[in-house]
Amino acid sequence: MDDLSKQSYWNKRFLIEDSYEWFGDCLRLYPILDLYLKSSPSFILLHLGCGSSSLAEEMYNRHYCHLILNVDYSFCILDKRRSIKKNECLIDWFALDIRAMPLRSEYFDTIIEKGTLDVFFIGHEHCLWNPSEELKEKIDLILTQISQCLRSDSGRFISISFQQPHFRRPFLAKQKYQWSIQVHSISDGNESMEYFVYVMTKGEQMNEEDRLLEEGKSTKWTWINKQESLRQITTYYVDEQDDQYLLNINIEDNE
Ligand SMILES: C[S@@+](CC[C@H](N)C(=O)[O-])C[C@H]1O[C@@H](n2cnc3c(N)ncnc32)[C@H](O)[C@@H]1O
């Protein structure tokens, strides 16, 4: 099976791929991106894990920003994308591993990523209700750097992801990032693919629910990180013909 979490996978893929858009046509993103970027365009925008996406060019053409820096750790795609760029665009491509970003603090108005953070969750899908410390640290390292690079007054981090809010939100909800969190959902016409746009705004307070989430007191979002306290798990099945369908799981915490 292909391992999208490996740099070698992307290097090989970009040898033959010139253009591909994860999550499909960017058109569906515009109603949401307009809310944040149309009336107050960014001066400088950083696009993490750009791959062979045209998102930067599209955002530039929609006047969302004056200057865009695309970064990716897979070198071979950078020259390819640069060679098809229209000369008048203030867009450029650089090699950068987002796990170590030696970038200026409080410099970017907007940082955006589409499907790039998702790659770090590959191989951890089975344990998202109870993520490992290793995964939490890996994501925290990236988010800490993103937060540091954002302008402290209303710098924005926009993250476009397949991951549902109950899994992603606990990673994002930390006071130390100094941002608020908004979540928008997008689905294609026939509802078969749903994905999410997470918008973090620096300098704004997290809402009460996210604060409770960080303290482990949220009733809405939670990581099940106290496995040992789960004493009783009741499962309800319904028999339909010869198959048993799982109807419900009831977890009672006896502590
Ligand atoms: C799922 S693709 C998304 C590409 C593009 N953003 C899009 O929406 O079409 C993930 C991208 O993240 C890049 N990537 C993965 N890990 C990275 C890392 N540590 N540093 C920089 N780029 C990374 C890959 O090379 C790939 O281009």
PDB file of C-alpha atoms and ligand atoms in Angstrom:
ATOM      1  CA  MET A   1       0.000   0.000   0.000  1.00  0.00           C
ATOM      2  CA  ASP A   2       1.191   3.553  -0.751  1.00  0.00           C
ATOM      3  CA  ASP A   3       2.389   5.420   2.299  1.00  0.00           C
ATOM      4  CA  LEU A   4       1.331   9.032   1.920  1.00  0.00           C
ATOM      5  CA  SER A   5       3.139   9.889   5.130  1.00  0.00           C
ATOM      6  CA  LYS A   6       6.532   9.269   3.495  1.00  0.00           C
ATOM      7  CA  GLN A   7       8.539  11.875   1.596  1.00  0.00           C
ATOM      8  CA  SER A   8       9.654   9.172  -0.856  1.00  0.00           C
ATOM      9  CA  TYR A   9       6.000   8.620  -1.833  1.00  0.00           C
ATOM     10  CA  TRP A  10       5.561  12.289  -2.785  1.00  0.00           C
ATOM     11  CA  ASN A  11       8.929  12.512  -4.569  1.00  0.00           C
ATOM     12  CA  LYS A  12       7.979   9.562  -6.750  1.00  0.00           C
ATOM     13  CA  ARG A  13       4.473  10.840  -7.346  1.00  0.00           C
ATOM     14  CA  PHE A  14       5.567  14.355  -8.353  1.00  0.00           C
ATOM     15  CA  LEU A  15       8.003  12.956 -10.943  1.00  0.00           C
ATOM     16  CA  ILE A  16       4.949  12.169 -13.049  1.00  0.00           C
ATOM     17  CA  GLU A  17       2.249  14.434 -11.605  1.00  0.00           C
ATOM     18  CA  ASP A  18       2.131  18.101 -12.660  1.00  0.00           C
ATOM     19  CA  SER A  19      -1.261  19.058 -11.327  1.00  0.00           C
ATOM     20  CA  TYR A  20      -3.742  17.562  -8.869  1.00  0.00           C
ATOM     21  CA  GLU A  21      -6.234  19.127  -6.495  1.00  0.00           C
ATOM     22  CA  TRP A  22      -6.980  17.296  -3.256  1.00  0.00           C
ATOM     23  CA  PHE A  23     -10.645  17.705  -2.237  1.00  0.00           C
ATOM     24  CA  GLY A  24     -11.487  18.536  -5.857  1.00  0.00           C
ATOM     25  CA  ASP A  25     -12.288  21.865  -7.455  1.00  0.00           C
ATOM     26  CA  CYS A  26     -11.405  24.880  -5.278  1.00  0.00           C
ATOM     27  CA  LEU A  27     -14.732  26.502  -6.292  1.00  0.00           C
ATOM     28  CA  ARG A  28     -16.468  25.007  -3.275  1.00  0.00           C
ATOM     29  CA  LEU A  29     -14.003  26.719  -0.966  1.00  0.00           C
ATOM     30  CA  TYR A  30     -14.669  30.250  -2.137  1.00  0.00           C
ATOM     31  CA  PRO A  31     -17.886  30.992  -0.222  1.00  0.00           C
ATOM     32  CA  ILE A  32     -15.954  30.268   2.975  1.00  0.00           C
ATOM     33  CA  LEU A  33     -12.624  31.819   2.022  1.00  0.00           C
ATOM     34  CA  ASP A  34     -14.513  34.942   0.869  1.00  0.00           C
ATOM     35  CA  LEU A  35     -15.775  35.409   4.428  1.00  0.00           C
ATOM     36  CA  TYR A  36     -12.241  35.816   5.708  1.00  0.00           C
ATOM     37  CA  LEU A  37     -10.110  37.011   2.821  1.00  0.00           C
ATOM     38  CA  LYS A  38     -12.271  39.053   0.459  1.00  0.00           C
ATOM     39  CA  SER A  39     -12.880  42.242   2.394  1.00  0.00           C
ATOM     40  CA  SER A  40      -9.444  42.267   4.070  1.00  0.00           C
ATOM     41  CA  PRO A  41      -6.918  40.651   1.733  1.00  0.00           C
ATOM     42  CA  SER A  42      -3.718  39.334   3.246  1.00  0.00           C
ATOM     43  CA  PHE A  43      -0.437  40.933   2.366  1.00  0.00           C
ATOM     44  CA  ILE A  44       1.584  37.761   2.657  1.00  0.00           C
ATOM     45  CA  LEU A  45       0.208  34.240   2.677  1.00  0.00           C
ATOM     46  CA  LEU A  46       2.072  31.003   3.351  1.00  0.00           C
ATOM     47  CA  HIS A  47       0.754  27.799   1.736  1.00  0.00           C
ATOM     48  CA  LEU A  48       1.983  24.656   3.515  1.00  0.00           C
ATOM     49  CA  GLY A  49       2.426  21.408   1.575  1.00  0.00           C
ATOM     50  CA  CYS A  50       1.332  22.958  -1.716  1.00  0.00           C
ATOM     51  CA  GLY A  51       2.033  19.829  -3.783  1.00  0.00           C
ATOM     52  CA  SER A  52       0.797  20.194  -7.349  1.00  0.00           C
ATOM     53  CA  SER A  53      -2.263  22.201  -6.296  1.00  0.00           C
ATOM     54  CA  SER A  54      -3.329  25.409  -8.057  1.00  0.00           C
ATOM     55  CA  LEU A  55      -4.848  26.853  -4.891  1.00  0.00           C
ATOM     56  CA  ALA A  56      -2.207  29.604  -4.637  1.00  0.00           C
ATOM     57  CA  GLU A  57      -2.818  30.843  -8.181  1.00  0.00           C
ATOM     58  CA  GLU A  58      -6.571  30.708  -7.606  1.00  0.00           C
ATOM     59  CA  MET A  59      -6.327  32.693  -4.383  1.00  0.00           C
ATOM     60  CA  TYR A  60      -4.063  35.226  -6.040  1.00  0.00           C
ATOM     61  CA  ASN A  61      -6.508  35.645  -8.919  1.00  0.00           C
ATOM     62  CA  ARG A  62      -9.330  36.209  -6.448  1.00  0.00           C
ATOM     63  CA  HIS A  63      -7.263  38.988  -4.826  1.00  0.00           C
ATOM     64  CA  TYR A  64      -7.098  37.233  -1.476  1.00  0.00           C
ATOM     65  CA  CYS A  65      -3.478  38.297  -1.066  1.00  0.00           C
ATOM     66  CA  HIS A  66      -0.611  40.235  -2.599  1.00  0.00           C
ATOM     67  CA  LEU A  67       2.176  37.702  -2.187  1.00  0.00           C
ATOM     68  CA  ILE A  68       2.078  33.929  -1.750  1.00  0.00           C
ATOM     69  CA  LEU A  69       4.856  31.615  -0.648  1.00  0.00           C
ATOM     70  CA  ASN A  70       4.213  27.955  -1.387  1.00  0.00           C
ATOM     71  CA  VAL A  71       6.264  25.390   0.479  1.00  0.00           C
ATOM     72  CA  ASP A  72       6.614  21.641   0.240  1.00  0.00           C
ATOM     73  CA  TYR A  73       9.265  19.160   1.323  1.00  0.00           C
ATOM     74  CA  SER A  74       9.153  17.392  -2.023  1.00  0.00           C
ATOM     75  CA  PHE A  75      11.638  19.292  -4.155  1.00  0.00           C
ATOM     76  CA  CYS A  76      10.668  18.040  -7.590  1.00  0.00           C
ATOM     77  CA  ILE A  77       7.252  19.680  -7.615  1.00  0.00           C
ATOM     78  CA  LEU A  78       8.580  23.162  -6.805  1.00  0.00           C
ATOM     79  CA  ASP A  79      10.409  23.817 -10.091  1.00  0.00           C
ATOM     80  CA  LYS A  80       7.568  22.280 -12.056  1.00  0.00           C
ATOM     81  CA  ARG A  81       5.021  24.611 -10.522  1.00  0.00           C
ATOM     82  CA  ARG A  82       7.342  27.605 -10.839  1.00  0.00           C
ATOM     83  CA  SER A  83       7.837  26.897 -14.545  1.00  0.00           C
ATOM     84  CA  ILE A  84       4.090  27.091 -15.275  1.00  0.00           C
ATOM     85  CA  LYS A  85       3.527  30.233 -13.249  1.00  0.00           C
ATOM     86  CA  LYS A  86       2.379  33.397 -14.987  1.00  0.00           C
ATOM     87  CA  ASN A  87       5.124  35.991 -14.704  1.00  0.00           C
ATOM     88  CA  GLU A  88       3.088  38.806 -13.269  1.00  0.00           C
ATOM     89  CA  CYS A  89       1.999  36.785 -10.212  1.00  0.00           C
ATOM     90  CA  LEU A  90       3.749  37.444  -6.925  1.00  0.00           C
ATOM     91  CA  ILE A  91       3.893  33.760  -6.095  1.00  0.00           C
ATOM     92  CA  ASP A  92       6.915  31.611  -5.387  1.00  0.00           C
ATOM     93  CA  TRP A  93       7.797  28.089  -4.270  1.00  0.00           C
ATOM     94  CA  PHE A  94      10.338  26.990  -1.657  1.00  0.00           C
ATOM     95  CA  ALA A  95      11.481  23.730  -0.130  1.00  0.00           C
ATOM     96  CA  LEU A  96      10.493  23.483   3.509  1.00  0.00           C
ATOM     97  CA  ASP A  97       9.677  20.701   5.910  1.00  0.00           C
ATOM     98  CA  ILE A  98       6.791  21.920   8.025  1.00  0.00           C
ATOM     99  CA  ARG A  99       8.084  19.957  11.026  1.00  0.00           C
ATOM    100  CA  ALA A 100      10.905  22.508  11.275  1.00  0.00           C
ATOM    101  CA  MET A 101       9.999  25.940  10.016  1.00  0.00           C
ATOM    102  CA  PRO A 102      12.800  28.473  10.463  1.00  0.00           C
ATOM    103  CA  LEU A 103      10.514  31.378   9.590  1.00  0.00           C
ATOM    104  CA  ARG A 104      10.132  34.858  10.962  1.00  0.00           C
ATOM    105  CA  SER A 105       7.846  35.193  13.969  1.00  0.00           C
ATOM    106  CA  GLU A 106       4.554  37.035  13.579  1.00  0.00           C
ATOM    107  CA  TYR A 107       5.194  37.566   9.885  1.00  0.00           C
ATOM    108  CA  PHE A 108       2.341  35.975   7.930  1.00  0.00           C
ATOM    109  CA  ASP A 109      -1.191  37.333   7.694  1.00  0.00           C
ATOM    110  CA  THR A 110      -2.541  33.976   6.593  1.00  0.00           C
ATOM    111  CA  ILE A 111      -1.203  30.435   6.631  1.00  0.00           C
ATOM    112  CA  ILE A 112      -3.204  27.844   4.713  1.00  0.00           C
ATOM    113  CA  GLU A 113      -2.932  24.111   4.217  1.00  0.00           C
ATOM    114  CA  LYS A 114      -5.108  21.660   2.339  1.00  0.00           C
ATOM    115  CA  GLY A 115      -4.712  17.972   3.107  1.00  0.00           C
ATOM    116  CA  THR A 116      -1.181  18.429   4.418  1.00  0.00           C
ATOM    117  CA  LEU A 117      -1.827  17.978   8.143  1.00  0.00           C
ATOM    118  CA  ASP A 118      -4.051  15.008   7.244  1.00  0.00           C
ATOM    119  CA  VAL A 119      -0.955  13.189   6.046  1.00  0.00           C
ATOM    120  CA  PHE A 120       0.428  13.181   9.600  1.00  0.00           C
ATOM    121  CA  PHE A 121      -2.608  11.218  10.805  1.00  0.00           C
ATOM    122  CA  ILE A 122      -2.058   8.367   8.370  1.00  0.00           C
ATOM    123  CA  GLY A 123      -1.443   5.169  10.312  1.00  0.00           C
ATOM    124  CA  HIS A 124      -3.129   6.632  13.412  1.00  0.00           C
ATOM    125  CA  GLU A 125      -6.743   6.346  12.185  1.00  0.00           C
ATOM    126  CA  HIS A 126      -7.503   3.456  14.555  1.00  0.00           C
ATOM    127  CA  CYS A 127      -6.576   5.449  17.663  1.00  0.00           C
ATOM    128  CA  LEU A 128      -8.067   8.884  17.060  1.00  0.00           C
ATOM    129  CA  TRP A 129     -10.364   8.554  20.058  1.00  0.00           C
ATOM    130  CA  ASN A 130      -7.251   8.103  22.124  1.00  0.00           C
ATOM    131  CA  PRO A 131      -4.302   9.519  20.180  1.00  0.00           C
ATOM    132  CA  SER A 132      -0.778   8.546  21.154  1.00  0.00           C
ATOM    133  CA  GLU A 133       1.501  11.026  22.895  1.00  0.00           C
ATOM    134  CA  GLU A 134       3.784  10.769  19.868  1.00  0.00           C
ATOM    135  CA  LEU A 135       1.027  11.943  17.513  1.00  0.00           C
ATOM    136  CA  LYS A 136      -0.034  14.728  19.881  1.00  0.00           C
ATOM    137  CA  GLU A 137       3.573  15.970  20.108  1.00  0.00           C
ATOM    138  CA  LYS A 138       4.075  15.808  16.346  1.00  0.00           C
ATOM    139  CA  ILE A 139       0.964  17.880  15.641  1.00  0.00           C
ATOM    140  CA  ASP A 140       1.677  20.255  18.523  1.00  0.00           C
ATOM    141  CA  LEU A 141       5.153  20.957  17.143  1.00  0.00           C
ATOM    142  CA  ILE A 142       3.696  21.992  13.795  1.00  0.00           C
ATOM    143  CA  LEU A 143       0.804  24.013  15.250  1.00  0.00           C
ATOM    144  CA  THR A 144       3.133  25.804  17.670  1.00  0.00           C
ATOM    145  CA  GLN A 145       5.319  26.945  14.790  1.00  0.00           C
ATOM    146  CA  ILE A 146       2.306  27.973  12.708  1.00  0.00           C
ATOM    147  CA  SER A 147       0.982  30.018  15.603  1.00  0.00           C
ATOM    148  CA  GLN A 148       4.386  31.669  16.094  1.00  0.00           C
ATOM    149  CA  CYS A 149       4.673  32.631  12.414  1.00  0.00           C
ATOM    150  CA  LEU A 150       1.223  34.228  12.342  1.00  0.00           C
ATOM    151  CA  ARG A 151       0.744  37.912  12.993  1.00  0.00           C
ATOM    152  CA  SER A 152      -0.509  38.266  16.528  1.00  0.00           C
ATOM    153  CA  ASP A 153      -3.336  40.625  15.563  1.00  0.00           C
ATOM    154  CA  SER A 154      -5.829  38.600  13.531  1.00  0.00           C
ATOM    155  CA  GLY A 155      -3.349  36.408  11.643  1.00  0.00           C
ATOM    156  CA  ARG A 156      -5.258  33.387  10.361  1.00  0.00           C
ATOM    157  CA  PHE A 157      -4.500  29.712   9.985  1.00  0.00           C
ATOM    158  CA  ILE A 158      -6.866  28.004   7.547  1.00  0.00           C
ATOM    159  CA  SER A 159      -6.761  24.236   7.556  1.00  0.00           C
ATOM    160  CA  ILE A 160      -8.754  22.196   5.036  1.00  0.00           C
ATOM    161  CA  SER A 161      -9.206  18.609   6.072  1.00  0.00           C
ATOM    162  CA  PHE A 162     -11.165  15.390   5.830  1.00  0.00           C
ATOM    163  CA  GLN A 163     -10.884  14.998   9.570  1.00  0.00           C
ATOM    164  CA  GLN A 164     -14.112  15.528  11.490  1.00  0.00           C
ATOM    165  CA  PRO A 165     -14.233  18.156  14.244  1.00  0.00           C
ATOM    166  CA  HIS A 166     -14.497  15.622  17.071  1.00  0.00           C
ATOM    167  CA  PHE A 167     -11.076  14.306  16.061  1.00  0.00           C
ATOM    168  CA  ARG A 168      -9.351  17.501  14.911  1.00  0.00           C
ATOM    169  CA  ARG A 169     -10.678  19.993  17.435  1.00  0.00           C
ATOM    170  CA  PRO A 170      -8.860  18.607  20.476  1.00  0.00           C
ATOM    171  CA  PHE A 171      -5.547  19.117  18.645  1.00  0.00           C
ATOM    172  CA  LEU A 172      -6.386  22.731  17.799  1.00  0.00           C
ATOM    173  CA  ALA A 173      -7.938  23.839  21.088  1.00  0.00           C
ATOM    174  CA  LYS A 174      -4.989  25.085  23.110  1.00  0.00           C
ATOM    175  CA  GLN A 175      -4.757  28.472  24.796  1.00  0.00           C
ATOM    176  CA  LYS A 176      -1.038  28.669  24.035  1.00  0.00           C
ATOM    177  CA  TYR A 177      -1.770  28.988  20.299  1.00  0.00           C
ATOM    178  CA  GLN A 178      -3.674  32.197  21.144  1.00  0.00           C
ATOM    179  CA  TRP A 179      -6.380  31.648  18.564  1.00  0.00           C
ATOM    180  CA  SER A 180     -10.099  31.121  18.265  1.00  0.00           C
ATOM    181  CA  ILE A 181     -11.502  28.248  16.205  1.00  0.00           C
ATOM    182  CA  GLN A 182     -14.306  28.314  13.633  1.00  0.00           C
ATOM    183  CA  VAL A 183     -15.327  25.219  11.692  1.00  0.00           C
ATOM    184  CA  HIS A 184     -17.148  25.117   8.359  1.00  0.00           C
ATOM    185  CA  SER A 185     -18.317  22.003   6.594  1.00  0.00           C
ATOM    186  CA  ILE A 186     -18.357  21.490   2.831  1.00  0.00           C
ATOM    187  CA  SER A 187     -19.948  18.647   0.950  1.00  0.00           C
ATOM    188  CA  ASP A 188     -20.152  17.981  -2.729  1.00  0.00           C
ATOM    189  CA  GLY A 189     -23.544  17.998  -4.458  1.00  0.00           C
ATOM    190  CA  ASN A 190     -24.446  14.400  -3.623  1.00  0.00           C
ATOM    191  CA  GLU A 191     -23.154  14.579  -0.034  1.00  0.00           C
ATOM    192  CA  SER A 192     -20.801  11.672  -0.600  1.00  0.00           C
ATOM    193  CA  MET A 193     -17.709  13.620   0.386  1.00  0.00           C
ATOM    194  CA  GLU A 194     -17.698  15.916   3.385  1.00  0.00           C
ATOM    195  CA  TYR A 195     -14.686  17.893   4.423  1.00  0.00           C
ATOM    196  CA  PHE A 196     -13.996  20.742   6.783  1.00  0.00           C
ATOM    197  CA  VAL A 197     -12.460  24.188   6.785  1.00  0.00           C
ATOM    198  CA  TYR A 198     -10.970  25.076  10.171  1.00  0.00           C
ATOM    199  CA  VAL A 199     -10.274  28.773  10.604  1.00  0.00           C
ATOM    200  CA  MET A 200      -8.092  29.816  13.524  1.00  0.00           C
ATOM    201  CA  THR A 201      -7.828  33.552  14.223  1.00  0.00           C
ATOM    202  CA  LYS A 202      -4.886  34.704  16.296  1.00  0.00           C
ATOM    203  CA  GLY A 203      -5.491  37.255  19.009  1.00  0.00           C
ATOM    204  CA  GLU A 204      -9.047  36.034  19.600  1.00  0.00           C
ATOM    205  CA  GLN A 205     -10.142  34.051  22.662  1.00  0.00           C
ATOM    206  CA  MET A 206     -11.172  30.428  22.289  1.00  0.00           C
ATOM    207  CA  ASN A 207     -14.848  29.961  23.038  1.00  0.00           C
ATOM    208  CA  GLU A 208     -15.999  28.411  26.296  1.00  0.00           C
ATOM    209  CA  GLU A 209     -16.511  24.952  24.780  1.00  0.00           C
ATOM    210  CA  ASP A 210     -12.955  24.865  23.412  1.00  0.00           C
ATOM    211  CA  ARG A 211     -11.573  26.015  26.765  1.00  0.00           C
ATOM    212  CA  LEU A 212     -13.440  23.188  28.477  1.00  0.00           C
ATOM    213  CA  LEU A 213     -12.142  20.821  25.839  1.00  0.00           C
ATOM    214  CA  GLU A 214      -8.558  21.738  26.631  1.00  0.00           C
ATOM    215  CA  GLU A 215      -9.217  21.223  30.328  1.00  0.00           C
ATOM    216  CA  GLY A 216     -10.743  17.816  29.580  1.00  0.00           C
ATOM    217  CA  LYS A 217     -14.137  18.984  30.843  1.00  0.00           C
ATOM    218  CA  SER A 218     -16.033  19.307  27.596  1.00  0.00           C
ATOM    219  CA  THR A 219     -19.280  17.421  27.364  1.00  0.00           C
ATOM    220  CA  LYS A 220     -19.352  17.888  23.608  1.00  0.00           C
ATOM    221  CA  TRP A 221     -15.861  17.034  22.392  1.00  0.00           C
ATOM    222  CA  THR A 222     -13.500  14.701  24.127  1.00  0.00           C
ATOM    223  CA  TRP A 223     -10.606  12.355  23.750  1.00  0.00           C
ATOM    224  CA  ILE A 224     -11.220   9.099  25.547  1.00  0.00           C
ATOM    225  CA  ASN A 225      -7.909   9.299  27.309  1.00  0.00           C
ATOM    226  CA  LYS A 226      -8.853   7.653  30.560  1.00  0.00           C
ATOM    227  CA  GLN A 227      -9.254   4.133  29.216  1.00  0.00           C
ATOM    228  CA  GLU A 228      -8.843   2.591  32.623  1.00  0.00           C
ATOM    229  CA  SER A 229     -11.844   4.463  33.971  1.00  0.00           C
ATOM    230  CA  LEU A 230     -14.193   2.889  31.465  1.00  0.00           C
ATOM    231  CA  ARG A 231     -15.751   0.084  33.440  1.00  0.00           C
ATOM    232  CA  GLN A 232     -18.776  -0.916  31.450  1.00  0.00           C
ATOM    233  CA  ILE A 233     -19.412  -0.915  27.761  1.00  0.00           C
ATOM    234  CA  THR A 234     -22.883  -1.921  26.648  1.00  0.00           C
ATOM    235  CA  THR A 235     -23.453  -2.611  22.992  1.00  0.00           C
ATOM    236  CA  TYR A 236     -26.869  -2.786  21.388  1.00  0.00           C
ATOM    237  CA  TYR A 237     -27.373  -4.842  18.272  1.00  0.00           C
ATOM    238  CA  VAL A 238     -30.324  -5.297  16.006  1.00  0.00           C
ATOM    239  CA  ASP A 239     -30.791  -8.594  14.190  1.00  0.00           C
ATOM    240  CA  GLU A 240     -31.654  -8.149  10.570  1.00  0.00           C
ATOM    241  CA  GLN A 241     -31.963 -11.355   8.625  1.00  0.00           C
ATOM    242  CA  ASP A 242     -28.789 -13.191   9.508  1.00  0.00           C
ATOM    243  CA  ASP A 243     -26.625 -10.148  10.135  1.00  0.00           C
ATOM    244  CA  GLN A 244     -26.154  -8.286  13.352  1.00  0.00           C
ATOM    245  CA  TYR A 245     -25.945  -4.536  12.933  1.00  0.00           C
ATOM    246  CA  LEU A 246     -24.365  -2.475  15.615  1.00  0.00           C
ATOM    247  CA  LEU A 247     -27.001  -0.020  16.764  1.00  0.00           C
ATOM    248  CA  ASN A 248     -25.450   1.804  19.634  1.00  0.00           C
ATOM    249  CA  ILE A 249     -22.585   1.752  22.059  1.00  0.00           C
ATOM    250  CA  ASN A 250     -23.170   2.957  25.551  1.00  0.00           C
ATOM    251  CA  ILE A 251     -20.134   3.676  27.665  1.00  0.00           C
ATOM    252  CA  GLU A 252     -20.685   4.183  31.347  1.00  0.00           C
ATOM    253  CA  ASP A 253     -17.974   5.765  33.405  1.00  0.00           C
ATOM    254  CA  ASN A 254     -18.235   4.371  36.911  1.00  0.00           C
ATOM    255  CA  GLU A 255     -15.700   6.677  38.483  1.00  0.00           C
TER     256      GLU A 255
HETATM  257  C1  LIG B   1      -2.402  15.376   0.399  1.00  0.00           C
HETATM  258  S1  LIG B   1      -1.161  16.314  -0.409  1.00  0.00           S
HETATM  259  C2  LIG B   1      -1.948  17.882  -0.552  1.00  0.00           C
HETATM  260  C3  LIG B   1      -1.368  18.714  -1.658  1.00  0.00           C
HETATM  261  C4  LIG B   1      -2.073  20.047  -1.885  1.00  0.00           C
HETATM  262  N1  LIG B   1      -2.087  20.830  -0.668  1.00  0.00           N
HETATM  263  C5  LIG B   1      -3.484  19.878  -2.416  1.00  0.00           C
HETATM  264  O1  LIG B   1      -4.418  20.273  -1.735  1.00  0.00           O
HETATM  265  O2  LIG B   1      -3.657  19.393  -3.532  1.00  0.00           O
HETATM  266  C6  LIG B   1       0.006  16.576   0.921  1.00  0.00           C
HETATM  267  C7  LIG B   1       1.176  17.445   0.540  1.00  0.00           C
HETATM  268  O3  LIG B   1       1.916  17.718   1.737  1.00  0.00           O
HETATM  269  C8  LIG B   1       3.292  17.618   1.464  1.00  0.00           C
HETATM  270  N2  LIG B   1       3.953  17.299   2.743  1.00  0.00           N
HETATM  271  C9  LIG B   1       3.776  16.205   3.509  1.00  0.00           C
HETATM  272  N3  LIG B   1       4.557  16.261   4.610  1.00  0.00           N
HETATM  273  C10 LIG B   1       5.236  17.437   4.536  1.00  0.00           C
HETATM  274  C11 LIG B   1       6.208  18.061   5.363  1.00  0.00           C
HETATM  275  N4  LIG B   1       6.660  17.477   6.488  1.00  0.00           N
HETATM  276  N5  LIG B   1       6.690  19.268   5.001  1.00  0.00           N
HETATM  277  C12 LIG B   1       6.257  19.855   3.843  1.00  0.00           C
HETATM  278  N6  LIG B   1       5.361  19.301   3.012  1.00  0.00           N
HETATM  279  C13 LIG B   1       4.849  18.103   3.352  1.00  0.00           C
HETATM  280  C14 LIG B   1       3.398  16.514   0.410  1.00  0.00           C
HETATM  281  O4  LIG B   1       4.620  16.580  -0.306  1.00  0.00           O
HETATM  282  C15 LIG B   1       2.162  16.820  -0.439  1.00  0.00           C
HETATM  283  O5  LIG B   1       2.470  17.754  -1.436  1.00  0.00           O
END
